[in-house]
Amino acid sequence: MKKHWYDYLWIASALYLVLGFVNILFAWLGLACFFIPLILATARGSKSYCHRYCGRGQLFTLLGGRFGLSRGRDVPGWMKSKGFRIGFLVFFFIMFFVMLWNTYLVFAGVRGLSETVTLLWTFKLPWHWAYHGTLFHPGVAQFAFGFYGVMLTSTVLGLATMVLFKPRSWCVYCPMGTMTQLICKARNRAAIRGAGEEAPLRHSAAGSEKG
Amino acid sequence: MEIVKKKRRKAKVDRSLCVACGCCVKVCPVKAITIVYGAYAQADPGKCVGCGKCAKECPASVIRIVED
Ligand code: SF4
Ligand code: SF4
Ligand code: SF4
């Protein structure tokens, strides 16, 4: 199949993780992984971020597929249940807001900068080597530490389920994937209902996307 | 002359559990699968050759190959 420029975005995802070791402020770039999928889902009602531009997904495909670092087993039933997927999305966002709150406290001068990256919402890893001061408020750096923790946590979880189950198992419960699907479903509600159980394929022509 | 109806294998997606990740779309050799409305995947029975590549790839394992 013909390769497109966006088929190489896994390099960007890998580079992102490395840059976080060099200078934590690069973590800000990761906001693209939050805003681009949401914009595409809201504006166009499509999950094209997942289908084309998500470097993290490509990285899992590569490591789990080409490099064989996956057992290739089915994910357990509960992991693909609506309850777990939405529950994880909610949990993820609550923790995200806790991170934003901690950033706010640094901005407000209530708390000093904590040069740590929190892994799996629990473990505070020392990360001072990646901090070389900032031209801006220390809160800017605090957000970078916090956000990098979010990205590292989801990568570690994704790698774990990649090894245990199929390469892209993370996509089953990825909060961005769940959220963009919910947005698309809400936005295209009428069309989906119209399509019914056995959607005639001519209906799909308008709403379908090529990967 | 007797017409023998050949059994053909087709991919079928469990729409309620599909996460619309699009992994199946990428591996289908005949481009038979599309993601509809960003909500679920759908295999075109007219194009699908029943190779099972999509079912193997699907991270949620919600594609079955059925005979019709
Ligand atoms: S589900 Fe998440 S990890 Fe998978 S392709 Fe979509 S955004 Fe990327
Ligand atoms: S079974 Fe093969 S041909 Fe049919 S949709 Fe899946 S990948 Fe495509
Ligand atoms: S790979 Fe599976 S979960 Fe993903 S879009 Fe295809 S059928 Fe749905």
Coordinates of C-alpha atoms and ligand atoms in Angstrom, one line a residue:
Chain A
M1 CA 0.0 0.0 0.0
K2 CA 1.2 3.5 -0.8
K3 CA 2.8 5.2 2.1
H4 CA 1.8 8.7 3.1
W5 CA 3.7 11.3 5.1
Y6 CA 1.4 10.6 8.0
D7 CA 2.4 7.0 8.1
Y8 CA 5.6 8.1 9.7
L9 CA 4.1 10.0 12.6
W10 CA 5.2 7.2 14.9
I11 CA 8.6 8.8 14.6
A12 CA 7.2 12.0 16.1
S13 CA 5.6 10.0 18.9
A14 CA 8.9 8.2 19.7
L15 CA 10.8 11.5 19.5
Y16 CA 8.4 13.1 21.8
L17 CA 9.2 10.6 24.6
V18 CA 12.9 11.1 24.1
L19 CA 12.7 14.9 24.1
G20 CA 11.0 14.8 27.5
F21 CA 14.2 13.4 28.8
V22 CA 16.2 16.2 27.3
N23 CA 14.1 19.2 28.1
I24 CA 10.7 18.8 29.8
L25 CA 9.3 21.9 28.1
F26 CA 9.0 19.9 24.9
A27 CA 6.1 18.2 26.7
W28 CA 3.9 21.1 25.7
L29 CA 4.0 19.8 22.1
G30 CA 1.9 16.8 23.2
L31 CA -1.1 19.1 23.5
A32 CA -1.5 18.4 19.7
C33 CA -2.5 14.8 20.6
F34 CA -5.4 16.3 22.6
F35 CA -6.6 19.1 20.4
I36 CA -6.2 17.6 16.9
P37 CA -8.4 14.6 17.5
L38 CA -11.0 16.7 19.3
I39 CA -11.1 19.3 16.5
L40 CA -11.4 16.6 13.8
A41 CA -14.2 14.8 15.6
T42 CA -16.1 18.0 16.5
A43 CA -15.7 19.8 13.2
R44 CA -15.9 16.9 10.8
G45 CA -17.5 14.1 12.7
S46 CA -14.7 11.7 11.9
K47 CA -12.2 9.7 13.8
S48 CA -9.5 10.4 11.1
Y49 CA -7.0 11.2 13.8
C50 CA -7.1 7.6 14.9
H51 CA -7.1 6.3 11.3
R52 CA -4.3 8.5 10.0
Y53 CA -2.4 10.8 12.3
C54 CA -2.0 9.0 15.6
G55 CA 1.7 8.2 15.9
R56 CA 1.2 6.4 19.2
G57 CA -1.1 3.8 17.5
Q58 CA 1.4 3.4 14.7
L59 CA 4.1 2.9 17.2
F60 CA 2.2 0.1 18.9
T61 CA 1.4 -1.5 15.5
L62 CA 5.1 -1.4 14.7
L63 CA 6.4 -2.7 18.0
G64 CA 3.7 -5.3 18.5
G65 CA 3.4 -6.3 14.9
R66 CA 6.6 -6.0 13.0
F67 CA 8.8 -6.4 16.0
G68 CA 6.6 -9.1 17.5
L69 CA 6.5 -7.7 21.0
S70 CA 2.9 -8.8 21.5
R71 CA 1.3 -12.1 22.5
G72 CA -1.5 -11.3 20.1
R73 CA -4.2 -12.5 22.5
D74 CA -7.8 -11.2 22.7
V75 CA -8.4 -8.5 25.2
P76 CA -10.6 -9.6 28.1
G77 CA -14.3 -8.8 27.7
W78 CA -14.5 -6.2 30.4
M79 CA -11.8 -4.1 28.7
K80 CA -13.9 -3.5 25.7
S81 CA -17.1 -3.0 27.6
K82 CA -18.7 0.4 27.5
G83 CA -18.6 0.7 31.3
F84 CA -14.9 0.3 31.5
R85 CA -14.1 2.4 28.5
I86 CA -16.2 5.3 29.7
G87 CA -15.1 4.8 33.3
F88 CA -11.5 5.0 32.2
L89 CA -12.2 8.1 30.2
V90 CA -13.7 9.8 33.3
F91 CA -10.9 8.7 35.6
F92 CA -8.3 9.9 33.1
F93 CA -9.9 13.3 32.9
I94 CA -10.3 13.6 36.7
M95 CA -6.6 12.9 37.0
F96 CA -6.0 15.4 34.2
F97 CA -7.8 18.1 36.1
V98 CA -5.9 17.2 39.3
M99 CA -2.7 17.8 37.3
L100 CA -4.1 21.2 36.0
W101 CA -5.0 22.1 39.6
N102 CA -1.4 21.4 40.8
T103 CA -0.2 23.5 37.9
Y104 CA -2.5 26.3 39.0
L105 CA -1.1 26.1 42.6
V106 CA 2.4 26.7 41.2
F107 CA 1.1 29.6 39.1
A108 CA -0.6 31.0 42.1
G109 CA 2.6 30.8 44.1
V110 CA 1.0 28.5 46.7
R111 CA 3.4 25.7 45.8
G112 CA 6.9 25.5 44.5
L113 CA 7.8 23.7 41.3
S114 CA 8.0 20.0 41.7
E115 CA 10.6 18.6 39.3
T116 CA 9.0 15.1 39.1
V117 CA 7.0 13.1 36.6
T118 CA 4.1 11.2 38.0
L119 CA 3.8 7.7 36.5
L120 CA 0.5 5.8 36.7
W121 CA -0.9 8.5 38.9
T122 CA 1.1 7.2 41.8
F123 CA 4.9 7.1 41.4
K124 CA 6.8 10.3 41.5
L125 CA 9.9 9.9 39.4
P126 CA 12.7 12.4 39.8
W127 CA 13.1 14.3 36.6
H128 CA 15.3 17.2 37.5
W129 CA 17.8 16.5 34.7
A130 CA 15.3 17.6 32.1
Y131 CA 14.8 21.0 33.7
H132 CA 17.1 23.8 32.7
G133 CA 15.0 26.7 33.9
T134 CA 12.3 28.5 31.9
L135 CA 12.0 32.0 30.5
F136 CA 8.4 32.0 31.7
H137 CA 6.7 31.4 35.0
P138 CA 7.6 28.1 36.8
G139 CA 4.0 27.1 36.3
V140 CA 4.8 26.7 32.6
A141 CA 7.4 24.0 33.6
Q142 CA 5.0 22.5 36.1
F143 CA 2.4 21.9 33.4
A144 CA 5.1 20.3 31.2
F145 CA 6.1 17.9 34.0
G146 CA 2.4 17.1 34.6
F147 CA 1.6 16.6 31.0
Y148 CA 4.6 14.5 30.3
G149 CA 3.4 12.3 33.1
V150 CA 0.1 11.9 31.4
M151 CA 1.7 11.0 28.1
L152 CA 4.3 8.6 29.7
T153 CA 1.6 6.9 31.8
S154 CA -0.6 6.2 28.7
T155 CA 2.4 5.0 26.8
V156 CA 3.4 2.6 29.6
L157 CA -0.1 1.3 29.9
G158 CA -0.4 1.0 26.1
L159 CA 2.9 -0.9 26.0
A160 CA 1.8 -3.3 28.8
T161 CA -1.4 -4.2 27.0
M162 CA 0.4 -4.4 23.7
V163 CA 2.6 -7.1 25.1
L164 CA -0.2 -8.9 26.9
F165 CA -2.9 -8.7 24.2
K166 CA -3.0 -7.5 20.6
P167 CA -0.6 -4.7 19.5
R168 CA -3.2 -2.0 19.4
S169 CA -5.1 -3.0 22.6
W170 CA -4.5 0.5 23.9
C171 CA -6.9 1.8 21.3
V172 CA -9.7 -0.2 22.9
Y173 CA -9.6 1.9 26.0
C174 CA -7.7 5.0 24.9
P175 CA -9.5 8.0 26.3
M176 CA -9.0 10.0 23.2
G177 CA -10.3 7.2 21.0
T178 CA -13.3 6.7 23.3
M179 CA -14.0 10.4 23.4
T180 CA -13.7 11.0 19.7
Q181 CA -16.0 8.0 19.0
L182 CA -18.6 9.4 21.5
I183 CA -18.4 12.8 19.8
C184 CA -18.8 11.3 16.3
K185 CA -21.7 9.2 17.5
A186 CA -23.4 12.2 19.0
R187 CA -22.7 14.4 16.0
N188 CA -23.9 11.7 13.5
R189 CA -26.7 10.4 15.6
A190 CA -29.5 10.9 13.1
A191 CA -27.5 9.3 10.2
I192 CA -26.5 6.4 12.4
R193 CA -30.1 5.7 13.4
G194 CA -31.1 6.1 9.8
A195 CA -28.6 3.5 8.8
G196 CA -30.2 0.9 11.0
E197 CA -28.8 -2.5 11.8
E198 CA -27.9 -3.6 8.3
A199 CA -26.9 -0.3 6.8
P200 CA -27.1 -0.4 3.1
L201 CA -23.7 0.5 1.9
R202 CA -24.8 3.3 -0.3
H203 CA -25.7 5.1 2.9
S204 CA -22.1 4.8 4.1
A205 CA -20.7 6.5 1.1
A206 CA -21.3 9.9 2.6
G207 CA -20.1 9.1 6.1
S208 CA -17.3 6.7 5.4
E209 CA -13.6 7.5 5.7
K210 CA -10.8 5.8 4.0
G211 CA -8.0 4.9 6.3
Chain B
M1 CA -27.6 -28.3 -15.0
E2 CA -27.4 -27.9 -11.3
I3 CA -26.2 -24.7 -9.9
V4 CA -23.9 -25.2 -6.9
K5 CA -24.1 -22.3 -4.5
K6 CA -20.6 -21.8 -3.1
K7 CA -20.3 -20.9 0.5
R8 CA -18.5 -17.7 0.9
R9 CA -16.8 -16.4 3.9
K10 CA -17.4 -12.8 4.9
A11 CA -16.2 -10.5 7.7
K12 CA -18.9 -9.3 10.1
V13 CA -18.3 -6.6 12.6
D14 CA -20.0 -6.5 16.0
R15 CA -21.0 -2.9 15.7
S16 CA -21.9 -2.4 19.4
L17 CA -18.4 -3.2 20.5
C18 CA -16.4 -1.7 17.7
V19 CA -14.2 1.1 18.9
A20 CA -13.8 2.6 15.4
C21 CA -10.0 2.6 15.6
G22 CA -9.7 1.8 11.9
C23 CA -7.0 -0.9 12.3
C24 CA -9.1 -3.2 10.2
V25 CA -9.3 -0.7 7.4
K26 CA -5.5 -0.5 7.1
V27 CA -4.9 -4.3 6.7
C28 CA -7.8 -5.2 4.3
P29 CA -6.2 -6.1 1.0
V30 CA -9.3 -5.3 -1.0
K31 CA -10.4 -2.1 0.8
A32 CA -13.6 -3.8 1.8
I33 CA -13.9 -2.1 5.2
T34 CA -14.8 1.4 6.0
I35 CA -15.5 3.3 9.2
V36 CA -18.9 4.7 9.1
Y37 CA -19.7 8.0 10.8
G38 CA -16.7 7.6 13.0
A39 CA -18.8 5.2 15.0
Y40 CA -18.2 1.7 13.7
A41 CA -16.6 -0.4 11.0
Q42 CA -18.5 -2.0 8.2
A43 CA -17.4 -4.6 5.7
D44 CA -18.8 -4.6 2.2
P45 CA -19.9 -8.1 1.5
G46 CA -19.6 -7.4 -2.2
K47 CA -15.9 -6.8 -1.9
C48 CA -14.8 -8.8 1.2
V49 CA -12.9 -12.0 0.2
G50 CA -13.1 -13.4 3.8
C51 CA -9.3 -13.5 4.2
G52 CA -9.6 -12.8 8.0
K53 CA -6.8 -10.3 8.1
C54 CA -9.1 -7.7 9.7
A55 CA -10.3 -10.1 12.3
K56 CA -6.7 -10.9 13.3
E57 CA -5.8 -7.2 13.5
C58 CA -8.8 -5.9 15.3
P59 CA -7.6 -5.0 18.8
A60 CA -11.1 -5.4 20.3
S61 CA -11.5 -8.8 18.4
V62 CA -15.0 -7.9 17.3
I63 CA -14.8 -9.1 13.7
R64 CA -16.0 -12.7 13.0
I65 CA -15.6 -14.4 9.7
V66 CA -19.0 -16.0 8.9
E67 CA -20.2 -18.1 6.1
D68 CA -23.2 -16.9 4.2
Ligands
SF4_1 S1 -7.5 5.1 19.9 FE1 -6.0 6.5 20.9 S2 -4.0 5.5 20.5 FE2 -5.5 4.5 19.2 S3 -5.4 5.5 17.2 FE3 -7.0 6.6 18.4 S4 -6.0 8.2 19.5 FE4 -4.4 6.8 18.8
SF4_2 S1 -11.9 -10.6 5.7 FE1 -10.2 -9.8 4.4 S2 -11.3 -9.0 2.6 FE2 -12.8 -9.2 4.2 S3 -12.9 -7.2 5.2 FE3 -11.5 -8.5 6.4 S4 -9.5 -8.0 5.5 FE4 -11.0 -7.3 4.0
SF4_3 S1 -10.3 -2.9 14.1 FE1 -12.1 -3.7 15.2 S2 -12.6 -2.2 16.7 FE2 -11.2 -1.2 15.2 S3 -12.6 -0.3 13.7 FE3 -12.1 -2.3 12.9 S4 -13.8 -3.6 13.7 FE4 -13.8 -1.7 14.9

